Coordinates of C-alpha atoms and ligand atoms in Angstrom, one line a residue:
X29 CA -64.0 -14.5 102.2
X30 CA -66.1 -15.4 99.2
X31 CA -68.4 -12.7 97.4
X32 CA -70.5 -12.4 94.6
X33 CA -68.3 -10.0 92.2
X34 CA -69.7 -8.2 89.0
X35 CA -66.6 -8.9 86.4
X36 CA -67.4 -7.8 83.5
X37 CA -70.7 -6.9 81.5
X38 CA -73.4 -9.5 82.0
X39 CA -70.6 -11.8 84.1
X40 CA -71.0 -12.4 88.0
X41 CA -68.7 -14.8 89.6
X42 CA -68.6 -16.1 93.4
X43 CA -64.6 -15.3 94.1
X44 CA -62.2 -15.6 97.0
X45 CA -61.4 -12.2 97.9
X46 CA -59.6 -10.1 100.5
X47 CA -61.5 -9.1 103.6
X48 CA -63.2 -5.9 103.8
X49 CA -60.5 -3.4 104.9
X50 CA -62.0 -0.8 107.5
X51 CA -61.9 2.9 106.6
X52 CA -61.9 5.2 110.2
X53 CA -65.5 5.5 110.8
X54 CA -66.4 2.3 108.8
X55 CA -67.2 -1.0 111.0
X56 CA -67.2 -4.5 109.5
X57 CA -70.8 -6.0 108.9
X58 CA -71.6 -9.8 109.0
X59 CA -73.8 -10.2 106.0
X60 CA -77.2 -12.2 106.7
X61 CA -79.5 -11.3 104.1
X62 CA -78.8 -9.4 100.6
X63 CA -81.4 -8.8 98.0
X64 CA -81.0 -8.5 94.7
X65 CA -82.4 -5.7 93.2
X66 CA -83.7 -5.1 89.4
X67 CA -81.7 -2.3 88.8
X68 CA -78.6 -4.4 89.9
X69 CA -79.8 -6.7 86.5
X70 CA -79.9 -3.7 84.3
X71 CA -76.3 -2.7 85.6
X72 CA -74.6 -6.0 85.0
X73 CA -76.0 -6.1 81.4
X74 CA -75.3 -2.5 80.2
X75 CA -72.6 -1.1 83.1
X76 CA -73.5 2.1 83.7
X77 CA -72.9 3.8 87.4
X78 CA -72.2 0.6 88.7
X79 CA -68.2 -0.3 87.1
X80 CA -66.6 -3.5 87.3
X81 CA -64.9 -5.1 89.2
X82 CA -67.8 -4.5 91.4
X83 CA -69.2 -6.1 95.0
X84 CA -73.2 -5.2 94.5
X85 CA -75.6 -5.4 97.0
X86 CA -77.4 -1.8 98.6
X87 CA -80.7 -4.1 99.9
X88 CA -78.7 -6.0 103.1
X89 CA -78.8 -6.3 106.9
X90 CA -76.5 -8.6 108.8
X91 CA -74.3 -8.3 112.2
X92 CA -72.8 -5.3 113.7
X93 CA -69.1 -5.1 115.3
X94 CA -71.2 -5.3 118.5
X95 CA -73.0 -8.2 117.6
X96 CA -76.4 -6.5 117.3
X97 CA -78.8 -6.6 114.4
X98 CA -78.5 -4.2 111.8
X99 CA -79.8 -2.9 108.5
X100 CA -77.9 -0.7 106.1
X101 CA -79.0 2.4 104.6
X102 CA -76.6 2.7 102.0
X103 CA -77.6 6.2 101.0
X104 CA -74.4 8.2 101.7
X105 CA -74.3 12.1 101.3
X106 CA -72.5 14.8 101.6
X107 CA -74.2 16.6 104.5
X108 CA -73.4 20.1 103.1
X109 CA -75.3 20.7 99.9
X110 CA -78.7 22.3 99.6
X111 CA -80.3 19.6 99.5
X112 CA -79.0 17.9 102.7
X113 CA -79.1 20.7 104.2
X114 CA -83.1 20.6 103.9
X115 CA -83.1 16.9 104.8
X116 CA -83.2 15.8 101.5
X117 CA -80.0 13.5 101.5
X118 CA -81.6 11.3 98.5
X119 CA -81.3 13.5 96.2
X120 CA -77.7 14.9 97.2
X121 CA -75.5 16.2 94.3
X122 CA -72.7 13.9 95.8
X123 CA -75.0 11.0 96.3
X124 CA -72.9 7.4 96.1
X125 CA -74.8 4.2 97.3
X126 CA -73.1 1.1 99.1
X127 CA -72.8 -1.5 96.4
X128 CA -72.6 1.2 93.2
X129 CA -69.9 3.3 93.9
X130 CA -68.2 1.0 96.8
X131 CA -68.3 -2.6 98.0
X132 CA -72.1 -4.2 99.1
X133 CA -73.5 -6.7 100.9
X134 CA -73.4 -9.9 98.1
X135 CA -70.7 -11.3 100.6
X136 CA -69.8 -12.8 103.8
X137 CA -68.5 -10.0 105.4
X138 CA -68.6 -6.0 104.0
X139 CA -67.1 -2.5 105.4
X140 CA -69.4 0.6 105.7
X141 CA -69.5 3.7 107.7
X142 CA -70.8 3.3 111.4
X143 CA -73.3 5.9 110.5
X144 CA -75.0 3.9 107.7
X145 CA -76.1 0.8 110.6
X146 CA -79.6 1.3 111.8
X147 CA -80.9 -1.0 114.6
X148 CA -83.6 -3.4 113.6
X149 CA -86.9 -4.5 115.3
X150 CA -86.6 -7.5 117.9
X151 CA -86.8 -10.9 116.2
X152 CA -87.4 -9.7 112.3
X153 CA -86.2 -12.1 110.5
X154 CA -83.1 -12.0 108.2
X155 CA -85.2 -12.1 104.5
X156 CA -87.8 -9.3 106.1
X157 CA -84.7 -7.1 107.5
X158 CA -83.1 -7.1 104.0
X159 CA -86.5 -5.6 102.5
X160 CA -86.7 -3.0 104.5
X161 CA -84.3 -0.6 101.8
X162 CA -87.2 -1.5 98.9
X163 CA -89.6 -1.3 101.5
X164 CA -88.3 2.5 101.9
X165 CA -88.8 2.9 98.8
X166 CA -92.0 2.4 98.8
X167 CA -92.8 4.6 101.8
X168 CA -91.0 7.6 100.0
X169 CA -93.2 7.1 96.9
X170 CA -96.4 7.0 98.5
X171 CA -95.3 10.5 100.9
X172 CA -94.3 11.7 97.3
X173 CA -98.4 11.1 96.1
X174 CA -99.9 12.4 99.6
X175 CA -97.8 16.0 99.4
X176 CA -99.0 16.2 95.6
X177 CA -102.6 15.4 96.7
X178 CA -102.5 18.1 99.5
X179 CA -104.3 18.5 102.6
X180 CA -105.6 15.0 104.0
X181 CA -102.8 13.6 101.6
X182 CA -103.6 10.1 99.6
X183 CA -106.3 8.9 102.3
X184 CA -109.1 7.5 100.9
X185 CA -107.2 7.3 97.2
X186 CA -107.8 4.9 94.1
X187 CA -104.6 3.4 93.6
X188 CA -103.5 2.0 91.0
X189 CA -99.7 0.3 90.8
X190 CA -98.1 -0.3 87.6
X191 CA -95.7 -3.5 88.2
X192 CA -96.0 -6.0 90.6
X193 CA -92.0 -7.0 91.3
X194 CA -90.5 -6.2 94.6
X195 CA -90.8 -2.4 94.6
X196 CA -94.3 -2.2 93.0
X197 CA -95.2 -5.3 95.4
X198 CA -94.3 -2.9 98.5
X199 CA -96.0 0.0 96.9
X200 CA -99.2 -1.9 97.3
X201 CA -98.1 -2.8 100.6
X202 CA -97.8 0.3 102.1
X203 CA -100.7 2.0 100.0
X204 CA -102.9 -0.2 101.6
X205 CA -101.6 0.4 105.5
X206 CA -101.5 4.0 104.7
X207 CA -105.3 4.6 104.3
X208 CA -105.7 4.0 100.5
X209 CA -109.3 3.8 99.5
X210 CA -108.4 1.1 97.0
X211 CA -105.4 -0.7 95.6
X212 CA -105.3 -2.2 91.9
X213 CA -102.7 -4.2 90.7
X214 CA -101.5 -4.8 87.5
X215 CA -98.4 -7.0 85.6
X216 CA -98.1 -9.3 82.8
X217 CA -96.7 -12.5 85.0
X218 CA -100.0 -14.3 87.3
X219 CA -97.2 -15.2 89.7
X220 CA -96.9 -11.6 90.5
X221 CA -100.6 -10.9 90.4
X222 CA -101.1 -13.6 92.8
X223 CA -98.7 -12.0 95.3
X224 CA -100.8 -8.7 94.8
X225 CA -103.7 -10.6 96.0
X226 CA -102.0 -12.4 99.1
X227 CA -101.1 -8.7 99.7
X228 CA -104.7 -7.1 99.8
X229 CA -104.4 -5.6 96.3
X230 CA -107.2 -6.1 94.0
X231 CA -105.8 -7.1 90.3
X232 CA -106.7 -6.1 87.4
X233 CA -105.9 -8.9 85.3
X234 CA -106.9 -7.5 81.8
X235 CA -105.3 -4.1 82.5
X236 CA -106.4 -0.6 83.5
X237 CA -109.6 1.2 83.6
X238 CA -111.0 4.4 84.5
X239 CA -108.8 7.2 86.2
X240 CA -107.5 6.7 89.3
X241 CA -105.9 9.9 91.9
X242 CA -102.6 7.7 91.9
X243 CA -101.1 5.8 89.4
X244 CA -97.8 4.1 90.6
X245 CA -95.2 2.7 88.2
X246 CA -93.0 0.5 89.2
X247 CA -91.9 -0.5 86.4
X248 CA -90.4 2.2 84.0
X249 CA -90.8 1.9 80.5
X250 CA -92.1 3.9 78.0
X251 CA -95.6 1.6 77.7
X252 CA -95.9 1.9 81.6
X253 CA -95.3 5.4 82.3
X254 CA -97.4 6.1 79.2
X255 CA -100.0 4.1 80.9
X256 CA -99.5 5.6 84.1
X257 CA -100.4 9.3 82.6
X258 CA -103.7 7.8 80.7
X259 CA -105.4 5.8 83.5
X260 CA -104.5 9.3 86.0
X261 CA -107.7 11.0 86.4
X262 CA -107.6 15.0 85.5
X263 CA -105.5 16.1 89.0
X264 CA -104.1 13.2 89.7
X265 CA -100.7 12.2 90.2
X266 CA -98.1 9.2 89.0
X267 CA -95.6 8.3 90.7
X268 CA -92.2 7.3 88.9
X269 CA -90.1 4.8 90.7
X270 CA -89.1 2.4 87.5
X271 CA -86.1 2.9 85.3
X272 CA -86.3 0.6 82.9
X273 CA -85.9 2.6 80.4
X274 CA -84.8 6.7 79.6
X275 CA -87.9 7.1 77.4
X276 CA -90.5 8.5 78.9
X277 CA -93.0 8.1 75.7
X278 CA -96.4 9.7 77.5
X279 CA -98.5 11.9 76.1
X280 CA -97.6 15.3 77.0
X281 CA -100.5 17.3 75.7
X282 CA -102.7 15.0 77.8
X283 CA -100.6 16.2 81.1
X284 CA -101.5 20.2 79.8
X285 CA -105.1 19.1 79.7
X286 CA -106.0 17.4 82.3
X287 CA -103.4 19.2 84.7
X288 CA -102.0 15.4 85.1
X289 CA -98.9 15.1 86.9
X290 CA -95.8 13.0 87.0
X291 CA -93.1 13.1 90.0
X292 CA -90.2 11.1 90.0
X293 CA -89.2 9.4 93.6
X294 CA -85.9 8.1 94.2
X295 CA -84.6 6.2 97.8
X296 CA -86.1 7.7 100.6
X297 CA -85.7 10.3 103.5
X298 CA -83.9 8.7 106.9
X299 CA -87.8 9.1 108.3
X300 CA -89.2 6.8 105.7
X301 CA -86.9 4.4 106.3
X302 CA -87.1 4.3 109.6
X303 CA -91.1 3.8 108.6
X304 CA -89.9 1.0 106.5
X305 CA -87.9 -1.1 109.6
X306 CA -91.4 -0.8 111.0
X307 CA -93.5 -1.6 108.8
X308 CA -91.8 -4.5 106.9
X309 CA -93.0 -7.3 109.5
X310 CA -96.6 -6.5 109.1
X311 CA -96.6 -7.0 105.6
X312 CA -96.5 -10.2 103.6
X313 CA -93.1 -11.3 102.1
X314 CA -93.8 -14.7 100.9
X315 CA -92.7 -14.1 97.0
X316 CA -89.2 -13.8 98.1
X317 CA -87.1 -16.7 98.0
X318 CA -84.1 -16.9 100.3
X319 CA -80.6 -18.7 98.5
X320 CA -77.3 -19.3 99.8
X321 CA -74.5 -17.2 98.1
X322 CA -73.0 -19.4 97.1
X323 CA -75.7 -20.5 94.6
X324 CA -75.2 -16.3 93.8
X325 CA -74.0 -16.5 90.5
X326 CA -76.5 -18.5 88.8
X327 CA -79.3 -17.2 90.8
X328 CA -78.1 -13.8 89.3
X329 CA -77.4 -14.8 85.7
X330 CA -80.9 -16.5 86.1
X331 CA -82.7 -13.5 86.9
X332 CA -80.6 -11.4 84.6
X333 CA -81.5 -13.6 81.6
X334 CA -85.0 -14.9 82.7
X335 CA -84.7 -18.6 83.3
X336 CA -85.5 -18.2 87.2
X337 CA -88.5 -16.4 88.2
X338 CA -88.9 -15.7 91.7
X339 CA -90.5 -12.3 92.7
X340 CA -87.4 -11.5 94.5
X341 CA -84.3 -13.4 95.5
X342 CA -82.1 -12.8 98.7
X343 CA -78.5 -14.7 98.6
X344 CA -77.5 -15.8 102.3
X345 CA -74.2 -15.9 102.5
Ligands
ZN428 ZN1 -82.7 -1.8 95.1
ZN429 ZN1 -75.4 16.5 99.8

């Protein structure tokens, strides 16, 4: 079967390879829709978790042995530690994710365990169904605000998002159909502002002002999460999704101050992505582009190096 397959740093390459070879437990899934995700770009520059020779792909829904419609949460954990124990299988201590630390969906077909399928709504279409693992995301971080916020959670909240690709682009999504007063958006590209808009976000074109109760950053470099910490008003909270970078470059003193806080949010609880197969055919998707995979590789290397500029691309194999 062909698939997309990180070789070597900053090399991707469509390849004839074997197919996917079940485990017990595992069923074969019929890829229809993978996305690529920005953290997928960071890997293949500077490998990291994510170790050639490598199938990527953790955003994907596709065909079930049963011939059913699927999407894949590709969180898998260990079931025993504290943390899973409390629910919180995201933050396992033996987290792995489909497409880091085991074949993904950027080919035709791809093995995972039966228990990673989750059904999907009747008639979503293939691009929506393989947002739905950003999407959950983005459900996760806004629960993340709300329980810092306390009682009556972040209804009624000035929002503010920090980074309008896919993930921030959700974060405004779901903001704004979970009871956010207001939603400002704010990125350097007017491609991604307009997508804001088309969302329901208002943009803030010349930056941020004022303080707002949340300050999402989707983006995560030192610029943006310092930014995040300065437009919070005193009791607020930021939320930390981006990891573009390990510096965190805020000012600390202003955190003591002002009793600012910052929470990091990383994948989601099962509940909020169930919430995100819900959700995700409400919302407005047009700034992803679909592309066949076998067009994968120099879709990839395009995002990776800039030269192609959609919001977010999903390879149809
Ligand atoms: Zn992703
Ligand atoms: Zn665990």
């Amino acid at each position: 079967m062909k698939a997309l397959v990180f070789t070597a740093p900053g090399i991707v390459e469509l390849l004839d390879v074997p197919e996917p070879d079940p485990a017990p437990g595992d069923v074969v899934v019929q890829v229809r829709a993978a996305g690529i995700c920005g953290s997928e770009l960071h890997g293949a520059r500077r490998p990291g978790f994510r170790k050639p020779p490598l199938i990527m792909g953790h955003e994907f829904a596709g065909i079930g042995a049963g011939g059913e419609a699927v999407v894949v949460n590709p969180i898998l954990s260990c079931g025993r530690c504290a943390q899973c124990r409390s629910g919180l299988r995201n933050v396992c201590e033996q987290r792995e994710i489909i497409g880091v630390h085991r074949a993904g969906g950027f080919a035709e077909r791809v093995a995972v365990p039966a228990s990673a399928l989750r059904p999907l709504p009747p008639g979503l279409p293939w691009e929506a169904a393989a947002l739905v693992e950003p999407a959950a995301n983005a459900v996760h971080a806004w629960n993340q605000a709300g329980a810092a916020l306390g009682a009556g959670g972040a209804t009624g909240a000035r929002v503010a998002v920090i980074g309008c690709g896919a993930i921030g682009l959700l974060c405004a999504a779901m903001a704004l159909s979970g009871g956010a007063g207001t939603v400002d958006a704010t990125d350097v590209s007017p491609v991604r502002l307009a997508a804001a808009e088309r969302l329901g976000a208002g943009v803030a074109a010349g930056g941020l002002s004022g303080g707002y109760d949340v300050v999402i950053d989707a983006a995560g470099s030192a610029a943006t999460r310092a930014a995040s910490v300065a437009h919070q008003r005193p009791g607020g909270v930021a939320v930390w999704l981006g990891l573009a970078e390990q510096d965190a470059g805020f000012d600390a003193n202003a955190l003591v101050r002002s009793e600012k806080r910052v929470l990091g949010s990383f994948a989601y609880r099962d509940e909020e992505f169930a919430h995100a197969r819900a959700q995700i055919g409400n919302w407005d998707l047009s700034w992803a582009a679909g592309y066949p995979l076998a067009a994968g590789a120099e879709v990839f290397t395009g995002l990776m190096n800039g030269g192609l500029h959609p919001v977010k691309a999903l390879l149809r194999p």
